[in-house]
Tab-separated table of C-alpha atoms in Angstrom:
chain	number	residue	atom	x	y	z
A	1	UNK	CA	-17.394	58.104	-21.915
A	2	UNK	CA	-14.143	58.576	-20.427
A	3	UNK	CA	-10.932	57.280	-21.373
A	4	UNK	CA	-9.690	54.120	-19.678
A	5	UNK	CA	-6.721	54.664	-18.541
A	6	UNK	CA	-3.569	51.949	-20.071
A	7	UNK	CA	-1.602	49.614	-17.871
A	8	UNK	CA	1.577	50.571	-15.508
A	9	UNK	CA	3.447	48.158	-18.795
A	10	UNK	CA	1.398	50.025	-21.627
A	11	UNK	CA	1.952	54.090	-19.533
A	12	UNK	CA	5.786	52.882	-18.911
A	13	UNK	CA	6.443	52.108	-22.931
A	14	UNK	CA	5.196	54.980	-23.467
A	15	UNK	CA	7.026	56.873	-21.350
A	16	UNK	CA	10.091	55.063	-22.261
A	17	UNK	CA	9.152	55.569	-26.280
A	18	UNK	CA	8.980	59.596	-25.340
A	19	UNK	CA	11.712	59.701	-23.724
A	20	UNK	CA	13.926	57.795	-26.306
A	21	UNK	CA	12.384	59.971	-29.088
A	22	UNK	CA	13.325	62.754	-27.437
A	23	UNK	CA	16.809	62.159	-26.113
A	24	UNK	CA	18.964	58.824	-28.387
A	25	UNK	CA	21.414	58.266	-24.485
A	26	UNK	CA	18.765	56.455	-24.246
A	27	UNK	CA	18.528	53.960	-27.125
A	28	UNK	CA	19.702	51.295	-26.541
A	29	UNK	CA	18.327	49.722	-22.920
A	30	UNK	CA	15.226	48.624	-22.022
A	31	UNK	CA	11.693	50.642	-21.086
A	32	UNK	CA	13.059	50.385	-16.803
A	33	UNK	CA	15.952	51.227	-17.522
A	34	UNK	CA	15.740	53.594	-19.824
A	35	UNK	CA	13.529	55.445	-17.710
A	36	UNK	CA	14.979	54.748	-14.344
A	37	UNK	CA	18.727	56.628	-15.696
A	38	UNK	CA	16.987	59.686	-17.002
A	39	UNK	CA	14.675	59.721	-13.589
A	40	UNK	CA	18.445	59.440	-11.485
A	41	UNK	CA	19.866	61.881	-14.264
A	42	UNK	CA	16.847	64.727	-14.158
A	43	UNK	CA	14.759	64.038	-10.646
A	44	UNK	CA	12.551	67.430	-10.875
A	45	UNK	CA	10.694	64.702	-13.344
A	46	UNK	CA	9.791	61.766	-10.530
A	47	UNK	CA	6.618	64.116	-9.914
A	48	UNK	CA	4.743	63.639	-12.683
A	49	UNK	CA	6.111	60.333	-13.431
A	50	UNK	CA	2.808	57.995	-12.883
A	51	UNK	CA	3.198	56.630	-10.167
A	52	UNK	CA	2.544	53.030	-11.774
A	53	UNK	CA	4.938	53.561	-14.145
A	54	UNK	CA	8.010	54.736	-11.098
A	55	UNK	CA	7.552	52.020	-8.450
A	56	UNK	CA	8.053	49.194	-11.899
A	57	UNK	CA	11.670	51.271	-12.340
A	58	UNK	CA	11.953	53.050	-8.697
A	59	UNK	CA	10.296	51.340	-6.005
A	60	UNK	CA	11.387	52.556	-3.299
A	61	UNK	CA	10.702	56.154	-4.121
A	62	UNK	CA	7.888	55.031	-5.482
A	63	UNK	CA	6.508	52.594	-3.280
A	64	UNK	CA	4.902	53.339	0.040
A	65	UNK	CA	6.654	51.389	3.579
A	66	UNK	CA	3.261	48.793	3.101
A	67	UNK	CA	4.153	48.007	-0.694
A	68	UNK	CA	7.451	47.910	-0.714
A	69	UNK	CA	7.683	45.496	1.934
A	70	UNK	CA	5.367	43.240	-0.336
A	71	UNK	CA	6.349	43.346	-3.164
A	72	UNK	CA	10.147	43.784	-2.145
A	73	UNK	CA	10.210	41.831	1.399
A	74	UNK	CA	7.114	39.037	-0.256
A	75	UNK	CA	5.515	40.023	3.384
A	76	UNK	CA	1.742	40.614	3.392
A	77	UNK	CA	0.912	42.739	6.263
A	78	UNK	CA	-2.676	42.803	8.470
A	79	UNK	CA	-3.343	39.233	10.278
A	80	UNK	CA	-6.371	37.972	10.875
A	81	UNK	CA	-7.785	39.302	13.965
A	82	UNK	CA	-5.210	43.296	12.625
A	83	UNK	CA	-7.181	42.579	9.608
A	84	UNK	CA	-10.713	42.208	11.315
A	85	UNK	CA	-10.426	45.211	14.017
A	86	UNK	CA	-9.325	47.639	10.749
A	87	UNK	CA	-12.955	46.109	8.580
A	88	UNK	CA	-14.897	47.135	11.760
A	89	UNK	CA	-12.776	50.509	12.365
A	90	UNK	CA	-13.954	51.401	8.917
A	91	UNK	CA	-17.309	50.333	9.469
A	92	UNK	CA	-17.667	52.883	12.875
A	93	UNK	CA	-16.160	55.866	11.115
A	94	UNK	CA	-18.442	55.390	8.180
A	95	UNK	CA	-21.515	55.751	10.267
A	96	UNK	CA	-19.834	58.030	12.276
A	97	UNK	CA	-19.406	60.165	9.223
A	98	UNK	CA	-22.145	59.436	7.311
A	99	UNK	CA	-25.280	59.488	9.382
A	100	UNK	CA	-24.841	63.364	10.759
A	101	UNK	CA	-24.129	63.888	7.012
A	102	UNK	CA	-27.110	62.524	5.936
A	103	UNK	CA	-29.142	65.108	7.762
A	104	UNK	CA	-26.996	68.268	6.409
A	105	UNK	CA	-23.258	68.473	8.359
A	106	UNK	CA	-20.645	67.461	6.079
A	107	UNK	CA	-17.866	67.849	9.338
A	108	UNK	CA	-18.200	64.247	10.752
A	109	UNK	CA	-17.847	63.573	7.093
A	110	UNK	CA	-14.466	64.943	6.288
A	111	UNK	CA	-12.692	64.171	10.528
A	112	UNK	CA	-14.081	60.189	9.155
A	113	UNK	CA	-12.242	60.936	6.242
A	114	UNK	CA	-8.910	61.559	7.581
A	115	UNK	CA	-9.239	58.645	9.869
A	116	UNK	CA	-9.722	56.507	7.761
A	117	UNK	CA	-6.311	58.007	5.851
A	118	UNK	CA	-4.462	57.780	8.790
A	119	UNK	CA	-5.378	54.146	9.814
A	120	UNK	CA	-4.524	53.345	5.484
A	121	UNK	CA	-1.161	54.400	6.044
A	122	UNK	CA	-0.146	51.986	8.469
A	123	UNK	CA	3.078	49.758	6.669
A	124	UNK	CA	1.475	46.650	8.117
A	125	UNK	CA	-2.833	48.114	5.991
A	126	UNK	CA	-0.753	49.337	3.308
A	127	UNK	CA	1.012	45.612	2.300
A	128	UNK	CA	-2.941	43.661	2.530
A	129	UNK	CA	-4.318	46.038	0.615
A	130	UNK	CA	-1.149	45.397	-2.012
A	131	UNK	CA	-0.841	41.726	-1.421
A	132	UNK	CA	-4.611	42.316	-2.029
A	133	UNK	CA	-4.200	44.198	-4.870
A	134	UNK	CA	-1.565	41.858	-6.091
A	135	UNK	CA	-2.563	38.754	-6.136
A	136	UNK	CA	-7.272	38.778	-5.847
A	137	UNK	CA	-9.669	35.385	-5.717
A	138	UNK	CA	-9.456	33.315	-8.622
A	139	UNK	CA	-10.434	29.760	-9.871
A	140	UNK	CA	-6.733	28.777	-8.916
A	141	UNK	CA	-5.965	29.967	-5.559
A	142	UNK	CA	-9.474	30.200	-4.237
A	143	UNK	CA	-8.712	27.251	-2.118
A	144	UNK	CA	-4.958	28.213	-1.241
A	145	UNK	CA	-5.513	28.533	2.991
A	146	UNK	CA	-4.529	32.173	3.609
A	147	UNK	CA	-6.727	33.349	0.356
A	148	UNK	CA	-9.797	31.574	2.420
A	149	UNK	CA	-8.319	32.945	5.377
A	150	UNK	CA	-8.244	37.056	4.058
A	151	UNK	CA	-12.401	36.251	2.438
A	152	UNK	CA	-12.927	34.919	6.150
A	153	UNK	CA	-11.797	38.374	7.847
A	154	UNK	CA	-13.615	40.670	5.237
A	155	UNK	CA	-16.949	38.656	5.882
A	156	UNK	CA	-16.877	37.960	9.618
A	157	UNK	CA	-16.928	42.033	10.706
A	158	UNK	CA	-20.426	41.873	9.692
A	159	UNK	CA	-21.970	38.417	11.503
A	160	UNK	CA	-20.470	39.870	14.033
A	161	UNK	CA	-22.643	42.885	14.768
A	162	UNK	CA	-25.598	41.104	13.396
A	163	UNK	CA	-24.887	38.845	16.548
A	164	UNK	CA	-24.252	41.193	18.686
A	165	UNK	CA	-27.768	43.494	17.319
A	166	UNK	CA	-29.658	39.898	18.282
A	167	UNK	CA	-28.132	39.204	20.941
A	168	UNK	CA	-28.626	42.771	22.262
A	169	UNK	CA	-32.280	43.454	21.099
A	170	UNK	CA	-33.624	40.039	22.819
A	171	UNK	CA	-31.686	41.251	25.865
A	172	UNK	CA	-33.274	44.629	25.755
A	173	UNK	CA	-36.650	43.208	24.982
A	174	UNK	CA	-37.330	40.921	27.309
A	175	UNK	CA	-36.318	43.191	29.880
A	176	UNK	CA	-38.219	45.680	28.990
A	177	UNK	CA	-41.772	45.148	28.965
A	178	UNK	CA	-42.946	46.767	26.276
A	179	UNK	CA	-40.687	45.747	23.787
A	180	UNK	CA	-41.296	42.120	24.670
A	181	UNK	CA	-43.743	41.876	20.804
A	182	UNK	CA	-40.813	42.751	19.268
A	183	UNK	CA	-38.738	41.078	16.885
A	184	UNK	CA	-34.981	41.434	16.954
A	185	UNK	CA	-34.758	40.659	13.087
A	186	UNK	CA	-36.277	44.405	13.174
A	187	UNK	CA	-32.984	45.328	14.950
A	188	UNK	CA	-30.979	43.306	12.813
A	189	UNK	CA	-32.273	44.474	10.116
A	190	UNK	CA	-32.245	48.145	10.770
A	191	UNK	CA	-28.623	47.900	12.483
A	192	UNK	CA	-27.511	46.277	8.844
A	193	UNK	CA	-29.594	49.159	6.994
A	194	UNK	CA	-28.044	51.710	8.216
A	195	UNK	CA	-23.743	50.269	7.418
A	196	UNK	CA	-24.826	49.696	3.961
A	197	UNK	CA	-26.049	53.365	3.921
A	198	UNK	CA	-23.266	54.529	5.209
A	199	UNK	CA	-20.698	53.276	3.550
A	200	UNK	CA	-22.263	53.765	0.279
A	201	UNK	CA	-22.315	57.579	1.274
A	202	UNK	CA	-19.621	58.015	2.818
A	203	UNK	CA	-18.285	56.691	-0.835
A	204	UNK	CA	-20.536	57.542	-3.295
A	205	UNK	CA	-19.131	61.352	-2.082
A	206	UNK	CA	-15.657	60.223	-2.230
A	207	UNK	CA	-15.787	59.855	-5.869
A	208	UNK	CA	-18.362	62.557	-6.764
A	209	UNK	CA	-16.042	65.347	-4.084
A	210	UNK	CA	-12.997	64.006	-4.910
A	211	UNK	CA	-13.140	62.901	-8.157
A	212	UNK	CA	-15.661	65.141	-10.182
A	213	UNK	CA	-14.473	68.439	-8.614
A	214	UNK	CA	-18.653	68.704	-6.884
A	215	UNK	CA	-19.518	71.466	-4.230
A	216	UNK	CA	-19.566	69.014	-1.276
A	217	UNK	CA	-23.412	70.944	-1.347
A	218	UNK	CA	-24.064	69.853	-4.683
A	219	UNK	CA	-22.782	65.600	-3.665
A	220	UNK	CA	-25.452	64.933	-1.193
A	221	UNK	CA	-27.576	65.948	-3.242
A	222	UNK	CA	-26.728	62.636	-5.300
A	223	UNK	CA	-25.224	60.580	-2.854
A	224	UNK	CA	-28.066	60.993	-0.221
A	225	UNK	CA	-30.125	59.353	-1.950
A	226	UNK	CA	-28.803	57.266	-3.820
A	227	UNK	CA	-26.896	55.571	-0.348
A	228	UNK	CA	-30.481	56.166	1.420
A	229	UNK	CA	-31.732	53.379	-1.200
A	230	UNK	CA	-29.085	51.136	-2.181
A	231	UNK	CA	-29.272	50.664	2.112
A	232	UNK	CA	-32.101	50.190	1.999
A	233	UNK	CA	-32.112	47.073	-0.394
A	234	UNK	CA	-28.581	45.981	0.376
A	235	UNK	CA	-30.061	45.768	4.376
A	236	UNK	CA	-31.886	42.868	3.105
A	237	UNK	CA	-29.702	41.439	1.215
A	238	UNK	CA	-27.513	41.132	4.492
A	239	UNK	CA	-29.609	39.962	6.362
A	240	UNK	CA	-31.426	36.951	4.613
A	241	UNK	CA	-28.653	34.782	5.236
A	242	UNK	CA	-27.750	35.634	8.468
A	243	UNK	CA	-32.186	34.392	9.521
A	244	UNK	CA	-31.335	31.433	7.257
A	245	UNK	CA	-28.701	30.850	9.765
A	246	UNK	CA	-30.629	31.045	12.485
A	247	UNK	CA	-33.351	29.062	11.272
A	248	UNK	CA	-30.655	26.238	10.988
A	249	UNK	CA	-30.656	24.846	14.030
A	250	UNK	CA	-34.325	24.720	14.607
A	251	UNK	CA	-35.294	21.122	15.046
A	252	UNK	CA	-39.155	22.801	12.358
A	253	UNK	CA	-35.997	23.823	9.913
A	254	UNK	CA	-33.921	20.730	9.355
A	255	UNK	CA	-33.568	19.919	6.165
A	256	UNK	CA	-32.166	16.554	5.191
A	257	UNK	CA	-32.481	16.833	1.145
A	258	UNK	CA	-29.090	18.148	0.330
A	259	UNK	CA	-27.573	15.471	3.227
A	260	UNK	CA	-29.456	12.635	1.269
A	261	UNK	CA	-27.513	13.857	-1.516
A	262	UNK	CA	-24.125	14.323	0.202
A	263	UNK	CA	-24.337	9.975	1.637
A	264	UNK	CA	-25.863	8.257	-1.730
A	265	UNK	CA	-23.496	9.580	-4.203
A	266	UNK	CA	-20.295	10.117	-1.762
A	267	UNK	CA	-18.584	6.855	-3.019
A	268	UNK	CA	-18.591	5.477	0.813
A	269	UNK	CA	-20.931	5.139	3.221
A	270	UNK	CA	-20.059	9.345	4.678
A	271	UNK	CA	-21.384	9.602	8.455
A	272	UNK	CA	-24.206	11.784	8.857
A	273	UNK	CA	-22.696	14.082	10.889
A	274	UNK	CA	-20.548	14.646	7.568
A	275	UNK	CA	-23.076	14.912	4.970
A	276	UNK	CA	-25.371	17.492	7.379
A	277	UNK	CA	-22.060	19.904	7.872
A	278	UNK	CA	-21.228	19.520	3.950
A	279	UNK	CA	-25.592	19.802	3.313
A	280	UNK	CA	-25.676	23.189	5.644
A	281	UNK	CA	-21.844	24.708	4.328
A	282	UNK	CA	-23.741	24.452	0.933
A	283	UNK	CA	-26.241	25.765	1.660
A	284	UNK	CA	-25.258	28.353	3.960
A	285	UNK	CA	-22.426	29.643	1.727
A	286	UNK	CA	-24.004	29.312	-1.173
A	287	UNK	CA	-26.464	32.209	-0.285
A	288	UNK	CA	-24.257	34.645	0.959
A	289	UNK	CA	-22.270	34.621	-2.038
A	290	UNK	CA	-25.248	35.158	-3.705
A	291	UNK	CA	-26.204	38.283	-1.736
A	292	UNK	CA	-23.113	39.506	-1.546
A	293	UNK	CA	-22.849	39.794	-5.008
A	294	UNK	CA	-26.341	41.274	-5.422
A	295	UNK	CA	-24.910	43.854	-2.911
A	296	UNK	CA	-22.447	44.698	-4.978
A	297	UNK	CA	-22.975	44.840	-8.649
A	298	UNK	CA	-26.028	46.969	-6.993
A	299	UNK	CA	-23.441	49.317	-5.558
A	300	UNK	CA	-20.655	49.196	-8.086
A	301	UNK	CA	-23.803	50.135	-11.084
A	302	UNK	CA	-25.470	52.429	-8.327
A	303	UNK	CA	-21.928	54.148	-8.376
A	304	UNK	CA	-20.705	53.905	-12.080
A	305	UNK	CA	-23.826	55.568	-12.682
A	306	UNK	CA	-23.306	58.626	-10.368
A	307	UNK	CA	-19.459	58.734	-12.088
A	308	UNK	CA	-19.901	58.259	-15.591
A	309	UNK	CA	-21.703	58.356	-18.033
A	310	UNK	CA	-23.079	54.415	-19.141
A	311	UNK	CA	-24.239	55.752	-22.660
A	312	UNK	CA	-26.086	56.990	-24.715
A	313	UNK	CA	-29.201	54.307	-25.775
A	314	UNK	CA	-30.168	51.103	-23.871
A	315	UNK	CA	-27.795	48.697	-25.777
A	316	UNK	CA	-25.155	51.623	-24.699
A	317	UNK	CA	-25.960	51.108	-21.307
A	318	UNK	CA	-26.461	47.329	-20.779
A	319	UNK	CA	-23.141	46.689	-22.395
A	320	UNK	CA	-21.426	49.018	-19.960
A	321	UNK	CA	-22.987	47.055	-17.533
A	322	UNK	CA	-22.798	43.370	-18.100
A	323	UNK	CA	-18.682	44.934	-19.053
A	324	UNK	CA	-18.793	45.767	-15.248
A	325	UNK	CA	-20.745	42.996	-13.785
A	326	UNK	CA	-18.248	40.650	-15.797
A	327	UNK	CA	-14.526	42.559	-14.750
A	328	UNK	CA	-15.518	43.836	-11.091
A	329	UNK	CA	-12.945	42.668	-9.255
A	330	UNK	CA	-14.165	43.386	-6.225
A	331	UNK	CA	-17.061	42.115	-6.876
A	332	UNK	CA	-15.307	38.422	-7.344
A	333	UNK	CA	-13.407	39.526	-4.061
A	334	UNK	CA	-17.143	40.305	-1.561
A	335	UNK	CA	-19.096	37.619	-3.298
A	336	UNK	CA	-15.514	34.812	-2.038
A	337	UNK	CA	-15.799	36.050	0.599
A	338	UNK	CA	-19.284	35.710	1.736
A	339	UNK	CA	-18.724	31.783	0.088
A	340	UNK	CA	-16.118	31.578	2.680
A	341	UNK	CA	-17.746	32.958	5.835
A	342	UNK	CA	-21.543	31.237	4.707
A	343	UNK	CA	-19.767	28.202	5.036
A	344	UNK	CA	-17.478	29.010	8.357
A	345	UNK	CA	-21.010	29.197	9.925
A	346	UNK	CA	-22.855	26.867	8.662
A	347	UNK	CA	-20.579	24.072	9.201
A	348	UNK	CA	-21.838	24.975	12.688
A	349	UNK	CA	-25.755	24.258	12.993
A	350	UNK	CA	-25.341	20.395	10.185
A	351	UNK	CA	-22.007	19.612	12.316
A	352	UNK	CA	-24.401	19.949	15.467
A	353	UNK	CA	-27.675	18.237	14.054
A	354	UNK	CA	-26.292	15.377	12.407
A	355	UNK	CA	-24.774	14.494	16.094
A	356	UNK	CA	-27.544	14.832	17.678
A	357	UNK	CA	-29.587	12.117	14.886
A	358	UNK	CA	-26.214	10.172	15.258
A	359	UNK	CA	-26.985	9.850	18.955
A	360	UNK	CA	-30.611	9.172	18.482
A	361	UNK	CA	-29.057	5.927	17.202
A	362	UNK	CA	-31.543	6.725	13.836
A	363	UNK	CA	-31.210	4.174	10.738
A	364	UNK	CA	-31.148	6.244	8.348
A	365	UNK	CA	-33.205	4.529	4.237
A	366	UNK	CA	-32.121	7.156	1.475
A	367	UNK	CA	-34.447	6.174	-1.618
A	368	UNK	CA	-35.664	8.966	-4.623
A	369	UNK	CA	-39.266	10.051	-4.111
A	370	UNK	CA	-40.836	12.586	-6.651
A	371	UNK	CA	-37.170	13.557	-7.687
A	372	UNK	CA	-36.514	14.570	-4.091
A	373	UNK	CA	-35.371	11.750	-0.774
A	374	UNK	CA	-37.185	10.719	2.175
A	375	UNK	CA	-34.806	10.356	5.448
A	376	UNK	CA	-36.281	7.721	8.151
A	377	UNK	CA	-35.786	5.572	10.269
A	378	UNK	CA	-36.703	3.987	13.903
A	379	UNK	CA	-35.131	5.072	17.575
A	380	UNK	CA	-35.013	8.132	18.755
A	381	UNK	CA	-34.487	9.772	15.933
A	382	UNK	CA	-36.343	12.141	14.626
A	383	UNK	CA	-37.847	11.258	10.938
A	384	UNK	CA	-37.572	14.061	7.714
A	385	UNK	CA	-40.011	14.208	4.730
A	386	UNK	CA	-38.916	16.235	2.302
């Protein structure tokens, strides 16, 4: 098992103790004061001090411009639109670098890595990443407006790509005779599987080459099959909520069970559009969150297996993976982004279906039956039985 790197606060204590043990003049100082004074008096040691320690004592030197913007000036960096563009550019560069890499051409991957690194060095993006690291999503802040918008901006690019692919594939199938029998869903799946494969390949190569010192050729032997296997599974996971979302606009797919629960148990007379909107938001949000969690955990499991030995026995492997499942903040960030995005997209079909039913002058009668709910009515509205 690799040694765990101590947190920055513990690193600071270790460095300060080492300085005091060697130089008596720093004895009466706090940890921060001792390390700061030592570095000012001995600037040649600045390059060897851990960055986590340096950022605590000399932020102007150790912080990137964006980190300084966030930690010292309180700026959260890139706005909603810039975050979406950043995500889209990263997706495009991942595909550009990974697709040739999977068949043995490594130079596009190297070029893509350079361009991605340059984008990440923009101060506004650095500040955004610092905010993301400093204020991760939690039960305390998950309903804060800025956190919700952050999650939605991280989920929106993949949804936009799926919608664009669906539209393009449908238009092509209608235009080209021989393609009319093809289901556009396969184009959406292929697109998302390619994206997920590319993302995993780039991340796996980054870990194996940069972190573990493998040669690109040796790393490719491990990264390529891992990426392809992950991409096939993740493509299915990624598209499942989207296809579920599309069904919500179909009359045959209208399900009023959750709407009935909302109307029955929420105090007061809840209007049908509100009930159906809430039901669809809950439904879509839960599905998006579940699939994002599954997808992120699958990728983390693969990458941890590539990066380290997980254990000598089945129990050790299980314990290590369970610890990663519980404590990997990035997994929960992705889960939250899926939930927020699903809630947002689920609101549209719910509201549309509810308004249509209301305009049909439908009278609802809600009653329990076989652990379910029946909604029936008279007039122009449709009858639904669940």
